[in-house]
Amino acid sequence: MPNKLLLAAADSKKLEQFATNNKMSRAIVDRYVAGKVLNDARQAAEGLASKGIDTCLNPLGESVSNINDCARATQDYIDGINMLQQHIPNASVSVKPSQLGMTVNPQLCTDNLRKILEAGKEHDVGVEVDMEHSSIHDQTVAMVHELLADFPETRMAVQSYSRAAADVLHSFQDKGLRIRLVKGAFEEDVDTAIQNPKDVTSQYNYQAAWALRNLPEPAFGTHDDRCIDFIKAQAAQFGLAKTDFEFQMLYGIRPELQEQLAQQGHRVRVYLPYGDQWYPYLMRRMAERPANLLVFLRSLITRS
Ligand SMILES: Cc1cc2nc3c(=O)[nH]c(=O)nc-3n(C[C@H](O)[C@H](O)[C@H](O)COP(=O)(O)OP(=O)(O)OC[C@H]3O[C@@H](n4cnc5c(N)ncnc54)[C@H](O)[C@@H]3O)c2cc1C
């Protein structure tokens, strides 16, 4: 499980202000974030494409609380779709429901997501839905159930640490949802999410094997060798081709492994965040690997 203290820091507006206002080293931000503007993300996506790696674009931002900001975020996604259609083959965008207004009004969020799905369909760019904190989990699942009839290619993240994950997977089995299976990155209590990392990994592998057998083109969002090797072995045992599923990883994490998998003929997609609002995203990455925090803190001290 991610480090709880760091996950709490991810939600702290005071710390966010401090970190953002200090002249911190761009190096640590740049490792995980493709740049400030869409054109930066385009260049990073072109670099990935040259290595046979697909892109899943994410304009950073979350927990938006007013309607104008939700509309702006929706437009950012549509701009991203237009850019990808022109320049990057086989790309997708990944959407955070809290950015589209899920905490303001679930219907507003559904309407905004529908606009993004329509743009994706028109321009042949995939649309994926992130799964965020459990406080909006059920609304997110309900929204995807509702939209799937019109947009069957939609992909949704499922968090293996969630005690609701098995029910969520089964609820979509008949509809043939495309999933992105992840371990889960938010601070949750023990009633909501499995806390022990070994148990989360076992759960992840169990659900990965189930998804390979029961759902179309599952994606596996993980950097964990234990999961990747297990998925490869299971897929071979089930007689699946390497192109029947895909591995997804985060920009800047284990890039050599991303290339290696692509060279082996696997489909690999990299989640590519860009924009100014990097703080909560970056803190979740720190929480997953507290060793990164030392580099981060050192950069704050030396630059501030
Ligand atoms: C494409 C993608 C999309 C995601 N979408 C969501 C989502 O919608 N909702 C959600 O809750 N979570 C999401 N996540 C995050 C996910 O839940 C995990 O928190 C994250 O992937 C770390 O788990 P892991 O499976 O890589 O395994 P871990 O056991 O955490 O890590 C395995 C190994 O990967 C490397 N590694 C992992 N994290 C880091 C890091 N930050 N820095 C450097 N090395 C690292 C290390 O070598 C580590 O030993 C996503 C992850 C990916 C890859």
XYZ file of C-alpha atoms and ligand atoms in Angstrom:
357
model
C 0.000 0.000 0.000
C 1.208 3.541 -0.666
C 2.685 5.523 2.240
C -0.258 7.027 4.182
C 1.541 10.174 5.357
C 2.451 11.067 1.792
C -1.080 10.380 0.593
C -2.377 12.761 3.270
C 0.171 15.321 2.026
C -1.252 14.906 -1.478
C -4.544 16.370 -0.183
C -2.973 19.292 1.715
C -3.638 22.628 0.026
C -1.012 24.332 2.251
C 1.722 21.919 1.210
C 0.612 22.183 -2.393
C 0.998 25.961 -2.245
C 4.397 25.642 -0.575
C 5.746 23.140 -3.082
C 4.332 24.938 -6.099
C 5.543 28.382 -5.003
C 9.041 27.206 -4.205
C 11.472 27.079 -7.065
C 11.809 23.371 -6.896
C 13.975 21.468 -9.260
C 12.159 20.889 -12.535
C 14.126 17.652 -12.785
C 11.931 15.718 -10.361
C 8.702 17.146 -11.813
C 9.934 16.551 -15.346
C 10.630 12.921 -14.568
C 6.921 12.263 -14.042
C 5.194 15.085 -15.936
C 5.590 15.600 -19.683
C 5.576 19.417 -19.544
C 3.354 22.407 -18.954
C 1.418 22.670 -22.211
C -0.162 20.370 -24.768
C 2.697 20.832 -27.203
C 5.141 19.468 -24.578
C 2.936 16.406 -24.229
C 2.850 16.044 -28.009
C 6.650 15.912 -28.153
C 6.793 13.320 -25.377
C 4.101 11.247 -27.128
C 6.051 11.402 -30.413
C 9.133 10.156 -28.560
C 7.147 7.230 -27.150
C 5.607 6.468 -30.557
C 9.104 6.250 -32.069
C 9.752 3.381 -29.627
C 6.504 1.588 -30.468
C 4.769 2.787 -27.276
C 1.226 4.202 -27.292
C 0.072 7.206 -25.287
C -2.728 7.782 -22.826
C -2.826 11.561 -22.370
C -3.878 13.166 -19.085
C -4.282 16.929 -18.627
C -3.472 17.256 -14.902
C -6.044 18.567 -12.420
C -8.552 17.065 -10.019
C -11.248 17.879 -7.453
C -12.575 20.780 -9.496
C -15.312 22.569 -7.560
C -16.881 25.109 -9.906
C -18.752 24.725 -13.160
C -16.466 26.977 -15.217
C -13.376 24.981 -14.271
C -15.192 21.746 -15.172
C -16.050 23.200 -18.584
C -12.411 24.284 -19.048
C -11.157 20.807 -18.124
C -13.627 19.229 -20.565
C -12.287 21.493 -23.313
C -8.678 20.526 -22.374
C -9.546 16.880 -22.980
C -11.177 17.689 -26.316
C -8.125 19.753 -27.355
C -5.986 16.770 -26.379
C -8.116 14.463 -28.524
C -7.739 16.815 -31.513
C -3.968 16.906 -31.090
C -3.713 13.118 -30.759
C -5.873 12.541 -33.813
C -3.563 14.732 -35.893
C -0.197 13.563 -34.608
C -0.228 10.363 -32.517
C -1.587 7.039 -33.790
C -3.564 4.666 -31.559
C -3.717 7.087 -28.630
C -6.185 7.606 -25.806
C -6.979 10.189 -23.134
C -7.633 9.376 -19.515
C -10.270 11.353 -17.686
C -10.551 12.118 -13.966
C -14.266 12.331 -13.015
C -13.461 14.781 -10.184
C -12.064 17.135 -12.830
C -15.326 17.014 -14.802
C -17.494 17.879 -11.815
C -18.311 14.573 -10.086
C -18.153 16.199 -6.652
C -20.187 19.211 -7.832
C -22.989 17.363 -9.614
C -22.760 13.806 -11.029
C -25.082 14.700 -13.934
C -22.766 17.559 -14.935
C -19.854 15.109 -14.880
C -21.782 12.601 -17.033
C -22.669 15.339 -19.539
C -19.038 16.465 -19.732
C -17.773 12.922 -20.151
C -20.334 12.363 -22.910
C -18.879 15.362 -24.809
C -15.387 13.885 -24.483
C -16.593 10.439 -25.586
C -18.291 11.969 -28.620
C -15.067 13.765 -29.577
C -13.097 10.551 -29.044
C -15.502 8.584 -31.234
C -15.424 11.224 -33.977
C -11.615 11.359 -34.032
C -10.908 7.698 -33.311
C -9.091 8.418 -30.046
C -9.765 6.114 -27.070
C -11.254 7.424 -23.825
C -10.351 5.904 -20.455
C -11.835 6.771 -17.064
C -9.558 6.913 -14.021
C -10.831 5.565 -10.719
C -10.218 8.038 -7.902
C -11.004 8.086 -4.179
C -13.748 5.784 -2.843
C -15.935 8.825 -2.058
C -16.795 8.999 -5.786
C -16.233 5.332 -6.685
C -19.862 4.222 -6.939
C -20.935 7.317 -8.902
C -18.077 6.728 -11.345
C -19.075 3.090 -11.851
C -22.734 4.098 -12.363
C -21.719 6.762 -14.896
C -19.696 4.275 -16.947
C -22.556 1.744 -16.840
C -24.845 4.458 -18.221
C -22.537 5.610 -21.024
C -21.300 2.214 -22.134
C -24.371 1.533 -24.297
C -23.488 4.499 -26.542
C -19.709 4.218 -26.193
C -18.820 0.518 -25.846
C -15.078 1.128 -26.388
C -14.757 3.115 -23.124
C -12.094 1.828 -20.742
C -12.421 2.199 -16.957
C -9.842 1.685 -14.229
C -10.608 -0.929 -11.580
C -8.642 -0.836 -8.309
C -7.662 -4.262 -6.991
C -7.212 -2.970 -3.436
C -10.897 -2.037 -3.362
C -13.157 -4.448 -1.544
C -15.767 -3.613 -4.205
C -13.518 -4.632 -7.129
C -14.892 -8.171 -7.625
C -18.488 -6.890 -7.714
C -17.509 -4.138 -10.140
C -15.810 -6.612 -12.477
C -18.763 -9.004 -12.420
C -21.248 -6.170 -12.984
C -19.520 -5.387 -16.288
C -18.904 -8.951 -17.473
C -21.953 -9.115 -19.778
C -21.310 -5.637 -21.146
C -17.729 -6.534 -22.058
C -16.103 -3.500 -20.420
C -12.520 -2.745 -21.321
C -10.725 -2.346 -18.012
C -7.422 -0.967 -16.815
C -6.584 -3.038 -13.760
C -4.504 -1.123 -11.182
C -3.591 -1.798 -7.559
C -5.025 1.536 -6.301
C -3.292 4.752 -5.263
C -5.509 6.577 -2.730
C -5.647 6.620 1.039
C -8.541 4.407 2.088
C -9.643 2.805 5.339
C -9.499 -0.908 6.021
C -13.214 -1.424 5.376
C -12.860 0.056 1.900
C -9.504 -1.270 0.709
C -7.090 -4.102 1.439
C -4.092 -2.604 3.269
C -1.447 -5.346 3.096
C 0.725 -4.975 -0.065
C 1.169 -8.746 -0.496
C -2.592 -9.267 -0.325
C -3.134 -6.480 -2.858
C -0.665 -8.129 -5.245
C -2.395 -11.539 -4.860
C -5.753 -9.913 -5.462
C -4.334 -8.086 -8.491
C -3.033 -11.299 -10.047
C -6.254 -13.180 -9.357
C -8.309 -10.426 -11.027
C -5.824 -10.131 -13.909
C -6.256 -13.832 -14.716
C -10.047 -13.435 -14.491
C -9.970 -10.405 -16.800
C -7.835 -12.227 -19.380
C -10.478 -14.937 -19.559
C -13.630 -12.840 -19.288
C -13.157 -9.324 -20.658
C -12.056 -7.930 -24.039
C -8.561 -6.457 -24.425
C -7.819 -5.872 -20.743
C -5.096 -3.377 -19.871
C -2.817 -3.924 -16.881
C -1.544 -0.749 -15.237
C 1.436 -1.923 -13.223
C 5.237 -1.703 -12.994
C 5.454 -4.777 -10.786
C 7.534 -7.635 -12.257
C 5.584 -10.147 -10.162
C 2.364 -9.067 -11.863
C 3.804 -8.588 -15.349
C 5.438 -12.036 -15.399
C 2.266 -13.629 -14.035
C 0.098 -11.937 -16.698
C 2.450 -13.016 -19.505
C 2.391 -16.628 -18.260
C -1.389 -16.692 -17.815
C -1.997 -15.187 -21.257
C 0.254 -17.827 -22.850
C -1.528 -20.581 -20.912
C -4.922 -19.306 -22.141
C -3.595 -19.264 -25.726
C -3.915 -15.480 -26.076
C -1.833 -13.429 -28.501
C 0.408 -10.650 -27.136
C -1.919 -8.191 -28.837
C -5.021 -9.420 -26.969
C -4.137 -7.293 -23.932
C -1.882 -4.373 -23.064
C 0.486 -3.224 -20.366
C 0.177 0.357 -19.161
C 2.754 2.271 -17.157
C 3.206 5.793 -15.885
C 5.436 8.277 -17.676
C 8.919 8.217 -16.137
C 8.540 4.956 -14.226
C 10.656 2.032 -15.434
C 11.033 3.415 -18.993
C 13.552 0.692 -19.852
C 10.943 -1.956 -19.003
C 8.371 -0.135 -21.144
C 10.733 -0.356 -24.137
C 11.683 -3.946 -23.416
C 8.034 -5.077 -23.381
C 7.311 -3.197 -26.620
C 10.360 -4.835 -28.235
C 9.045 -8.227 -27.132
C 5.881 -7.533 -29.157
C 3.609 -6.562 -26.277
C 1.250 -3.619 -26.543
C 2.483 -0.933 -24.168
C 0.754 2.345 -23.371
C 2.212 5.107 -21.226
C 0.004 7.377 -19.116
C 1.260 10.831 -19.982
C 0.318 13.668 -17.627
C 1.012 17.295 -18.473
C 0.092 20.694 -17.048
C 0.675 22.915 -14.015
C -1.390 21.069 -11.450
C 1.123 18.330 -10.829
C 1.223 18.386 -7.023
C -1.368 15.694 -5.991
C -0.297 13.442 -8.879
C 3.372 13.731 -7.944
C 2.693 13.127 -4.241
C 0.879 9.883 -5.059
C 3.965 8.801 -7.020
C 6.103 9.664 -3.951
C 3.755 7.627 -1.760
C 4.169 4.578 -3.972
C 7.926 4.741 -3.594
C 9.020 6.821 -0.591
C 12.666 6.574 -1.775
C 11.640 9.139 -4.406
C 10.802 11.538 -1.598
C 14.455 12.019 -0.685
C 15.196 13.216 -4.194
C 12.120 15.455 -4.072
C 12.987 16.998 -0.666
C 16.619 17.522 -1.662
C 15.443 19.420 -4.744
C 13.187 21.626 -2.575
C 15.994 22.464 -0.148
C 18.632 23.178 -2.756
C 16.377 25.338 -4.918
C 14.265 27.252 -2.373
C -1.226 3.463 -16.458
C -1.620 3.555 -15.026
C -2.824 4.142 -14.691
C -3.208 4.226 -13.348
N -4.457 4.677 -13.047
C -4.888 4.637 -11.758
C -6.224 4.957 -11.424
O -7.055 5.272 -12.275
N -6.579 4.899 -10.116
C -5.705 4.527 -9.127
O -6.096 4.460 -7.960
N -4.419 4.224 -9.426
C -3.991 4.263 -10.700
N -2.696 3.923 -10.998
C -1.692 3.752 -9.906
C -1.711 2.341 -9.348
O -2.890 2.134 -8.597
C -0.492 2.089 -8.438
O -0.512 2.988 -7.360
C 0.843 2.234 -9.138
O 0.800 1.687 -10.422
C 1.939 1.481 -8.344
O 1.636 0.108 -8.275
P 2.429 -1.027 -9.113
O 1.420 -1.999 -9.602
O 3.269 -0.406 -10.137
O 3.252 -1.841 -8.033
P 4.209 -1.429 -6.844
O 4.252 -2.641 -5.990
O 3.783 -0.152 -6.210
O 5.587 -1.186 -7.569
C 6.287 -2.207 -8.242
C 7.617 -1.657 -8.710
O 7.380 -0.628 -9.663
C 8.278 0.449 -9.483
N 7.521 1.644 -9.071
C 6.210 1.693 -8.717
N 5.830 2.956 -8.442
C 6.923 3.721 -8.616
C 7.189 5.113 -8.497
N 6.226 5.978 -8.144
N 8.438 5.563 -8.773
C 9.412 4.721 -9.164
N 9.227 3.375 -9.289
C 8.012 2.886 -9.024
C 9.246 0.002 -8.424
O 10.310 -0.652 -9.072
C 8.437 -1.000 -7.621
O 9.223 -1.940 -6.950
C -2.307 3.780 -12.326
C -1.107 3.194 -12.675
C -0.763 3.063 -13.993
C 0.527 2.383 -14.314
